[in-house]
Coordinates of C-alpha atoms in Angstrom, one line a residue:
M22 CA 47.4 -12.7 20.1
T23 CA 49.0 -9.2 21.3
A24 CA 51.3 -9.2 24.2
L25 CA 52.9 -6.5 26.3
V26 CA 55.5 -6.5 29.1
I27 CA 56.5 -3.4 30.8
H28 CA 59.3 -3.8 33.4
S29 CA 61.6 -1.7 35.7
A30 CA 58.9 0.8 36.4
R31 CA 57.8 2.7 39.4
K32 CA 54.2 1.6 39.9
I33 CA 51.6 4.0 41.4
D34 CA 48.0 3.3 41.5
A35 CA 45.2 3.3 44.2
A36 CA 46.8 0.4 45.9
G37 CA 50.1 2.4 46.5
E38 CA 53.5 2.6 45.1
V39 CA 55.9 -0.2 44.2
D40 CA 59.5 0.2 42.8
G41 CA 61.0 -2.3 40.3
F42 CA 57.4 -3.1 39.1
W43 CA 56.7 -5.2 36.1
F44 CA 53.5 -6.5 34.5
S45 CA 52.8 -8.7 31.6
S46 CA 49.5 -8.8 29.5
V47 CA 47.9 -10.9 26.7
D48 CA 45.1 -9.6 24.4
G49 CA 44.6 -6.6 26.6
V50 CA 44.4 -8.0 29.9
I51 CA 47.1 -8.0 32.6
T52 CA 48.2 -11.6 33.4
A53 CA 50.8 -11.2 35.9
V54 CA 52.6 -8.7 37.9
G55 CA 55.8 -8.5 40.1
E56 CA 59.0 -6.8 41.2
G57 CA 62.5 -7.2 40.3
S58 CA 63.6 -9.5 37.6
G59 CA 60.6 -11.8 37.5
W60 CA 59.6 -10.1 34.2
Q61 CA 62.3 -11.9 32.3
R62 CA 60.7 -15.4 32.6
D63 CA 57.3 -13.7 31.3
A64 CA 59.1 -11.8 28.7
A65 CA 60.9 -14.7 27.3
A66 CA 57.6 -16.5 26.8
A67 CA 55.9 -13.5 25.4
A68 CA 58.7 -12.8 23.1
S69 CA 58.1 -15.9 21.4
A70 CA 54.6 -14.7 20.8
G71 CA 55.7 -11.5 19.4
A72 CA 55.2 -9.5 22.6
T73 CA 56.4 -5.9 22.8
V74 CA 58.7 -5.6 25.8
V75 CA 59.2 -2.0 27.3
D76 CA 61.9 -0.9 29.7
A77 CA 60.4 1.8 31.8
R78 CA 63.9 2.7 33.2
G79 CA 62.3 3.8 36.6
A80 CA 59.8 6.1 35.4
W81 CA 56.4 6.1 37.0
L82 CA 53.7 3.7 35.7
A83 CA 50.2 4.4 36.3
P84 CA 47.0 2.9 35.1
G85 CA 45.4 4.6 32.0
F86 CA 43.3 7.6 32.9
I87 CA 39.6 7.5 32.7
D88 CA 37.6 10.6 31.7
L89 CA 33.9 10.6 32.9
H90 CA 33.1 14.0 31.3
G91 CA 34.5 15.7 28.3
H92 CA 33.0 17.3 25.1
G93 CA 36.1 17.2 22.6
A94 CA 39.5 18.5 21.6
G95 CA 41.9 19.4 18.7
G96 CA 39.0 21.5 17.3
F97 CA 36.5 18.8 17.2
A98 CA 33.4 18.4 19.3
F99 CA 32.0 15.0 20.3
D100 CA 28.4 16.1 19.3
D101 CA 29.7 16.1 15.5
G102 CA 29.8 12.4 14.8
A103 CA 32.2 9.6 14.7
Y104 CA 35.1 11.2 12.8
A105 CA 35.0 14.3 15.2
I106 CA 35.0 11.6 18.1
S107 CA 38.0 10.0 16.8
K108 CA 40.1 13.1 16.3
A109 CA 39.4 14.6 19.5
L110 CA 40.1 11.4 21.3
E111 CA 43.6 11.3 19.6
V112 CA 44.3 14.6 21.7
H113 CA 43.2 13.1 25.1
R114 CA 45.0 9.7 24.5
A115 CA 48.2 11.5 23.9
H116 CA 47.8 13.0 27.4
G117 CA 47.1 9.7 29.1
T118 CA 43.2 9.1 28.9
T119 CA 42.8 5.7 27.7
R120 CA 39.1 5.2 28.4
S121 CA 36.5 7.9 27.7
V122 CA 32.9 8.6 28.3
I123 CA 31.5 11.0 25.4
S124 CA 29.7 13.9 26.9
L125 CA 27.0 15.7 24.7
V126 CA 25.6 19.1 25.4
A127 CA 21.9 20.0 25.3
N128 CA 20.2 19.7 21.8
P129 CA 17.0 19.1 20.4
V130 CA 16.0 15.4 21.1
A131 CA 16.3 14.3 17.6
E132 CA 19.9 15.5 17.3
L133 CA 20.7 13.9 20.7
C134 CA 19.2 10.6 19.6
A135 CA 21.3 10.7 16.4
S136 CA 24.4 11.5 18.4
L137 CA 23.7 8.8 21.0
A138 CA 23.2 6.2 18.0
A139 CA 26.7 7.4 16.7
I140 CA 28.3 7.0 19.9
A141 CA 26.7 3.5 20.1
D142 CA 28.3 2.6 16.8
V143 CA 31.8 3.9 18.1
V144 CA 31.6 1.9 21.1
T145 CA 31.1 -1.3 19.1
A146 CA 34.2 -0.2 16.9
D147 CA 36.6 1.1 19.8
P148 CA 36.1 -0.7 23.1
L149 CA 38.1 2.1 24.8
V150 CA 34.8 4.4 24.5
L151 CA 32.9 3.4 27.6
G152 CA 29.6 5.0 26.2
S153 CA 27.9 8.4 26.3
H154 CA 26.9 11.0 28.9
L155 CA 24.0 13.3 28.5
E156 CA 24.7 16.6 30.0
G157 CA 21.2 17.9 29.2
P158 CA 18.4 18.4 28.2
F159 CA 17.1 18.1 31.7
L160 CA 19.0 21.0 33.1
A161 CA 17.8 24.1 35.2
L162 CA 17.4 27.2 33.1
E163 CA 19.0 29.2 36.0
R164 CA 22.1 26.9 36.1
K165 CA 22.3 26.4 32.3
G166 CA 26.2 27.2 32.0
A167 CA 27.1 26.8 28.5
H168 CA 24.1 25.0 27.3
N169 CA 21.5 26.5 24.8
P170 CA 18.5 27.5 27.0
D171 CA 16.2 26.9 24.1
F172 CA 16.9 23.1 24.2
L173 CA 16.3 22.6 28.0
I174 CA 13.2 20.6 28.8
D175 CA 11.4 18.5 31.5
P176 CA 12.1 14.7 31.3
T177 CA 8.7 13.5 30.0
P178 CA 8.4 9.5 30.0
A179 CA 8.4 9.5 26.2
V180 CA 11.6 11.4 25.8
V181 CA 13.3 9.5 28.4
E182 CA 12.3 6.3 26.6
E183 CA 13.6 7.6 23.2
L184 CA 17.0 8.7 24.4
I185 CA 17.5 5.2 26.2
A186 CA 16.3 3.3 23.1
A187 CA 18.7 5.6 20.8
A188 CA 21.7 4.8 22.9
R189 CA 21.3 0.9 22.6
G190 CA 22.7 0.1 26.0
T191 CA 25.7 2.4 25.7
L192 CA 24.3 5.6 27.9
R193 CA 26.5 5.5 30.8
Q194 CA 25.6 8.5 32.5
I195 CA 23.0 11.6 32.6
T196 CA 23.1 14.9 34.2
M197 CA 19.8 16.0 35.6
A198 CA 18.4 19.0 37.6
V199 CA 16.3 16.8 39.9
E200 CA 14.0 19.6 40.7
R201 CA 12.4 19.7 37.3
E202 CA 9.0 18.2 36.6
N203 CA 9.1 14.5 36.4
A204 CA 12.7 14.4 37.2
L205 CA 12.6 12.0 40.1
E206 CA 10.4 9.5 38.2
A207 CA 12.8 9.9 35.4
L208 CA 15.6 9.2 37.7
D209 CA 14.1 5.9 38.6
V210 CA 13.9 5.0 35.0
F211 CA 17.4 5.7 34.1
V212 CA 18.6 3.7 37.2
E213 CA 16.5 0.9 36.2
A214 CA 18.2 1.1 32.9
G215 CA 21.7 0.9 34.5
V216 CA 22.5 4.5 33.7
R217 CA 24.3 6.5 36.3
V218 CA 22.5 9.6 37.2
A219 CA 24.4 12.8 38.2
V220 CA 22.8 15.7 40.1
G221 CA 23.9 18.9 38.3
H222 CA 23.1 22.1 36.6
T223 CA 20.7 22.3 39.4
E224 CA 19.0 24.6 42.0
A225 CA 18.2 21.5 44.1
S226 CA 18.2 22.0 47.8
F227 CA 20.1 19.9 50.3
E228 CA 17.2 17.9 51.2
L229 CA 16.0 17.4 47.5
A230 CA 19.7 16.4 46.4
Q231 CA 19.7 13.7 49.4
H232 CA 16.4 12.5 48.3
A233 CA 17.8 12.0 44.6
F234 CA 20.8 10.1 46.1
D235 CA 18.6 7.7 48.1
R236 CA 16.6 7.0 44.8
G237 CA 19.8 6.0 43.1
A238 CA 21.8 9.1 41.8
R239 CA 25.3 8.4 42.4
L240 CA 27.3 11.5 41.0
I241 CA 27.4 15.1 41.3
T242 CA 28.5 16.8 37.9
H243 CA 31.5 19.3 38.3
V244 CA 31.1 20.0 41.9
F245 CA 30.6 23.9 42.6
N246 CA 29.8 24.6 39.1
A247 CA 26.4 25.2 37.8
M248 CA 24.8 24.8 41.2
P249 CA 24.2 26.8 44.5
G250 CA 27.2 27.4 46.6
L251 CA 27.9 25.7 49.8
G252 CA 25.9 28.0 52.3
H253 CA 26.1 28.0 56.0
R254 CA 22.3 27.9 56.2
A255 CA 21.6 26.5 52.8
P256 CA 24.1 23.7 52.4
G257 CA 22.6 22.7 49.0
P258 CA 23.4 19.8 46.8
I259 CA 27.4 20.0 47.6
A260 CA 27.1 19.1 51.0
A261 CA 24.7 16.3 50.2
A262 CA 27.3 14.9 47.8
L263 CA 30.2 15.5 50.1
E264 CA 28.5 13.5 53.2
D265 CA 27.1 10.7 51.2
G266 CA 29.6 7.8 50.7
R267 CA 27.7 6.5 47.7
V268 CA 28.3 9.6 45.6
T269 CA 31.2 10.2 43.2
V270 CA 32.1 13.8 43.1
E271 CA 33.1 15.2 39.6
L272 CA 35.8 17.9 40.0
I273 CA 37.6 20.1 37.2
L274 CA 40.9 20.9 38.5
D275 CA 42.2 23.4 36.1
G276 CA 42.7 26.3 38.7
V277 CA 39.8 28.2 37.2
H278 CA 36.6 26.3 37.8
V279 CA 37.4 25.6 41.4
H280 CA 40.3 27.3 43.5
P281 CA 42.8 24.9 44.7
A282 CA 42.2 25.6 48.3
V283 CA 38.5 24.7 47.8
A284 CA 39.7 21.5 45.8
K285 CA 41.7 20.6 48.9
V286 CA 38.6 20.8 51.1
V287 CA 36.7 18.4 48.5
F288 CA 39.2 15.9 48.7
G289 CA 39.4 16.1 52.4
E290 CA 35.5 15.6 52.9
A291 CA 35.1 13.0 50.0
S292 CA 38.2 11.0 50.3
G293 CA 38.4 8.2 47.6
R294 CA 35.4 9.7 46.1
V295 CA 36.7 12.6 44.1
A296 CA 36.8 11.9 40.2
L297 CA 39.0 14.4 38.4
I298 CA 37.2 15.2 34.8
T299 CA 38.3 17.5 31.9
D300 CA 34.9 18.9 30.8
A301 CA 37.2 19.6 27.9
M302 CA 35.6 21.2 24.9
S303 CA 36.8 21.4 21.2
A304 CA 39.6 24.1 21.8
T305 CA 41.7 21.6 24.0
G306 CA 45.0 21.3 22.6
C307 CA 44.4 24.3 20.3
P308 CA 45.5 28.0 20.3
D309 CA 43.3 30.6 21.9
G310 CA 40.6 32.0 19.6
A311 CA 36.9 31.7 18.5
Y312 CA 35.2 28.2 18.9
S313 CA 31.8 26.8 19.6
I314 CA 30.3 24.6 22.0
G315 CA 26.9 23.1 20.8
S316 CA 25.3 26.0 19.0
L317 CA 26.9 28.7 21.3
A318 CA 29.9 30.9 20.4
V319 CA 32.9 30.7 22.6
S320 CA 36.1 32.6 23.0
V321 CA 39.2 31.1 24.6
D322 CA 41.7 33.5 25.9
D323 CA 44.9 32.2 27.9
G324 CA 43.3 28.6 27.8
V325 CA 40.0 29.7 29.4
A326 CA 36.8 29.2 27.4
R327 CA 33.9 31.7 28.0
L328 CA 30.5 32.0 26.1
R329 CA 30.8 35.1 23.7
G330 CA 27.7 37.3 23.2
A331 CA 26.7 38.6 19.7
D332 CA 28.1 42.0 20.9
G333 CA 31.5 40.3 21.8
S334 CA 30.8 40.4 25.5
L335 CA 32.0 37.4 27.6
G336 CA 29.8 35.2 29.8
S337 CA 30.0 32.0 31.9
I338 CA 32.7 29.6 31.6
A339 CA 32.3 27.0 28.7
G340 CA 33.8 24.0 29.4
S341 CA 37.5 23.7 29.9
T342 CA 40.8 23.1 27.9
L343 CA 42.1 20.8 30.4
T344 CA 43.8 17.3 29.6
L345 CA 43.9 14.7 32.6
D346 CA 47.7 14.7 32.8
V347 CA 47.5 18.4 33.8
A348 CA 44.8 17.6 36.2
L349 CA 47.0 15.1 37.9
R350 CA 50.0 17.6 38.1
N351 CA 47.6 20.3 39.6
A352 CA 46.4 17.9 42.1
I353 CA 49.9 17.1 43.3
E354 CA 51.3 20.6 43.0
L355 CA 48.5 23.0 43.7
V356 CA 46.4 20.8 46.0
G357 CA 49.2 19.0 47.8
L358 CA 47.6 15.6 47.2
A359 CA 49.8 12.5 47.7
P360 CA 50.7 11.2 44.3
A361 CA 48.9 7.9 44.9
E362 CA 45.5 9.6 45.7
A363 CA 46.0 11.8 42.8
V364 CA 46.5 9.1 40.4
A365 CA 43.4 7.3 41.9
A366 CA 41.2 10.4 41.3
L367 CA 41.5 9.8 37.6
T368 CA 41.8 5.8 37.5
H369 CA 40.2 3.7 40.1
V370 CA 37.6 6.5 41.4
P371 CA 36.0 6.9 37.8
A372 CA 36.0 3.3 37.3
W373 CA 34.2 2.7 40.7
A374 CA 31.7 5.4 39.7
L375 CA 30.9 3.4 36.5
G376 CA 30.8 0.1 38.3
L377 CA 33.9 -1.1 36.4
E378 CA 36.3 -1.0 39.5
H379 CA 37.0 -4.8 39.0
E380 CA 38.2 -4.3 35.3
L381 CA 39.6 -0.9 35.2
G382 CA 41.9 1.6 37.3
L383 CA 44.6 -0.7 38.9
L384 CA 47.7 -2.4 37.5
A385 CA 46.7 -5.9 38.7
P386 CA 46.1 -9.3 37.3
G387 CA 42.6 -9.4 35.5
Y388 CA 42.5 -5.7 34.8
A389 CA 42.9 -4.0 31.6
A390 CA 46.4 -3.3 30.2
D391 CA 45.8 0.4 30.1
A392 CA 49.0 2.2 31.4
V393 CA 50.6 5.5 31.4
L394 CA 54.3 6.0 31.8
L395 CA 55.2 9.3 33.3
D396 CA 58.4 11.2 33.8
H397 CA 59.3 12.6 37.1
D398 CA 57.5 16.1 36.5
W399 CA 54.2 13.9 35.6
S400 CA 54.6 14.7 32.0
V401 CA 53.2 11.9 29.9
R402 CA 56.0 9.6 28.1
S403 CA 53.9 6.7 26.6
V404 CA 50.5 5.6 26.6
W405 CA 48.9 2.0 26.2
G406 CA 45.3 0.9 25.8
A407 CA 44.2 -2.6 26.0
G408 CA 47.7 -3.5 25.5
N409 CA 48.2 -1.4 22.4
R410 CA 50.5 1.6 22.0
L411 CA 48.3 4.8 21.8
A412 CA 51.0 7.6 22.1

């Protein structure tokens, strides 16, 4: 049995702020919470079982961060197998991310199936990994972003079934350009299989995006990026997502992908539905220089990743080098969000997006003992996942 008690914290989650907060957990699940000195009773009982007791000394205590969309870190890409996944996750966990969805860029179907199978094995070994996210291959050529155009295809029934089977029940999310041939029929199949479908890398109109949401799509992939802008006569998929209370809006809040003033509009229009993501690629946590994303060359300068042509020219943004603690700080300091709302955007909202809102994303009895201790400037001090110290 593993047990953890954290006390004397300033709790912050989607339910609000509480001073003098404490929680106790057993085997990775929170069993009790309270304020004041009540922790001493639980700590005494837990100590006899070898519990870890942590004095937060008034620091912020938030639920563990959940990243719905990331591609790597520390020089490692999630596409490159179990070892690369584990090394990349070390970087993100040190920055407060306790639960991760492993995102894959577009590749040949056989390679994607092998990657999905590898991630399924990782999920079995590490419950902090929530599953996989296919960002491709069913994307619009015109909105390919940092995906190899040679690997973009229509979602034929055979390929859809092959990908679902390879993941062995661990495919959490797929991004699709819903205007591609067979895309709406494929959307139905993915939804039936329990996969969250995201509209993204798309040329979809407002009306088509609405139709996709009505058929069961429930996210929009990194809003404003790799899609038509919000036009006053052609509102496009952005407006469809912002007005639909069923849809989670992914947002990369690094100050580069979306201007903070626009991010503020997104939070205002989709209150309680914005999930901050990293879209982090392998250069996250590394110096500037030459990297790759999938089969494409990337240059990172001042922390901004861009595709690099054979002649050295720079193209579109290629993921980010963001971590979720920085996204939290940006939400508070650049966008002006209330801290509890900012914390919710990387805890409770992504849990809701995955249908896990009764298991993850709050510091409450019955929820996972995932927690991040933060200093007054929102820098990470300590991290626990399922009651175990991660950083």
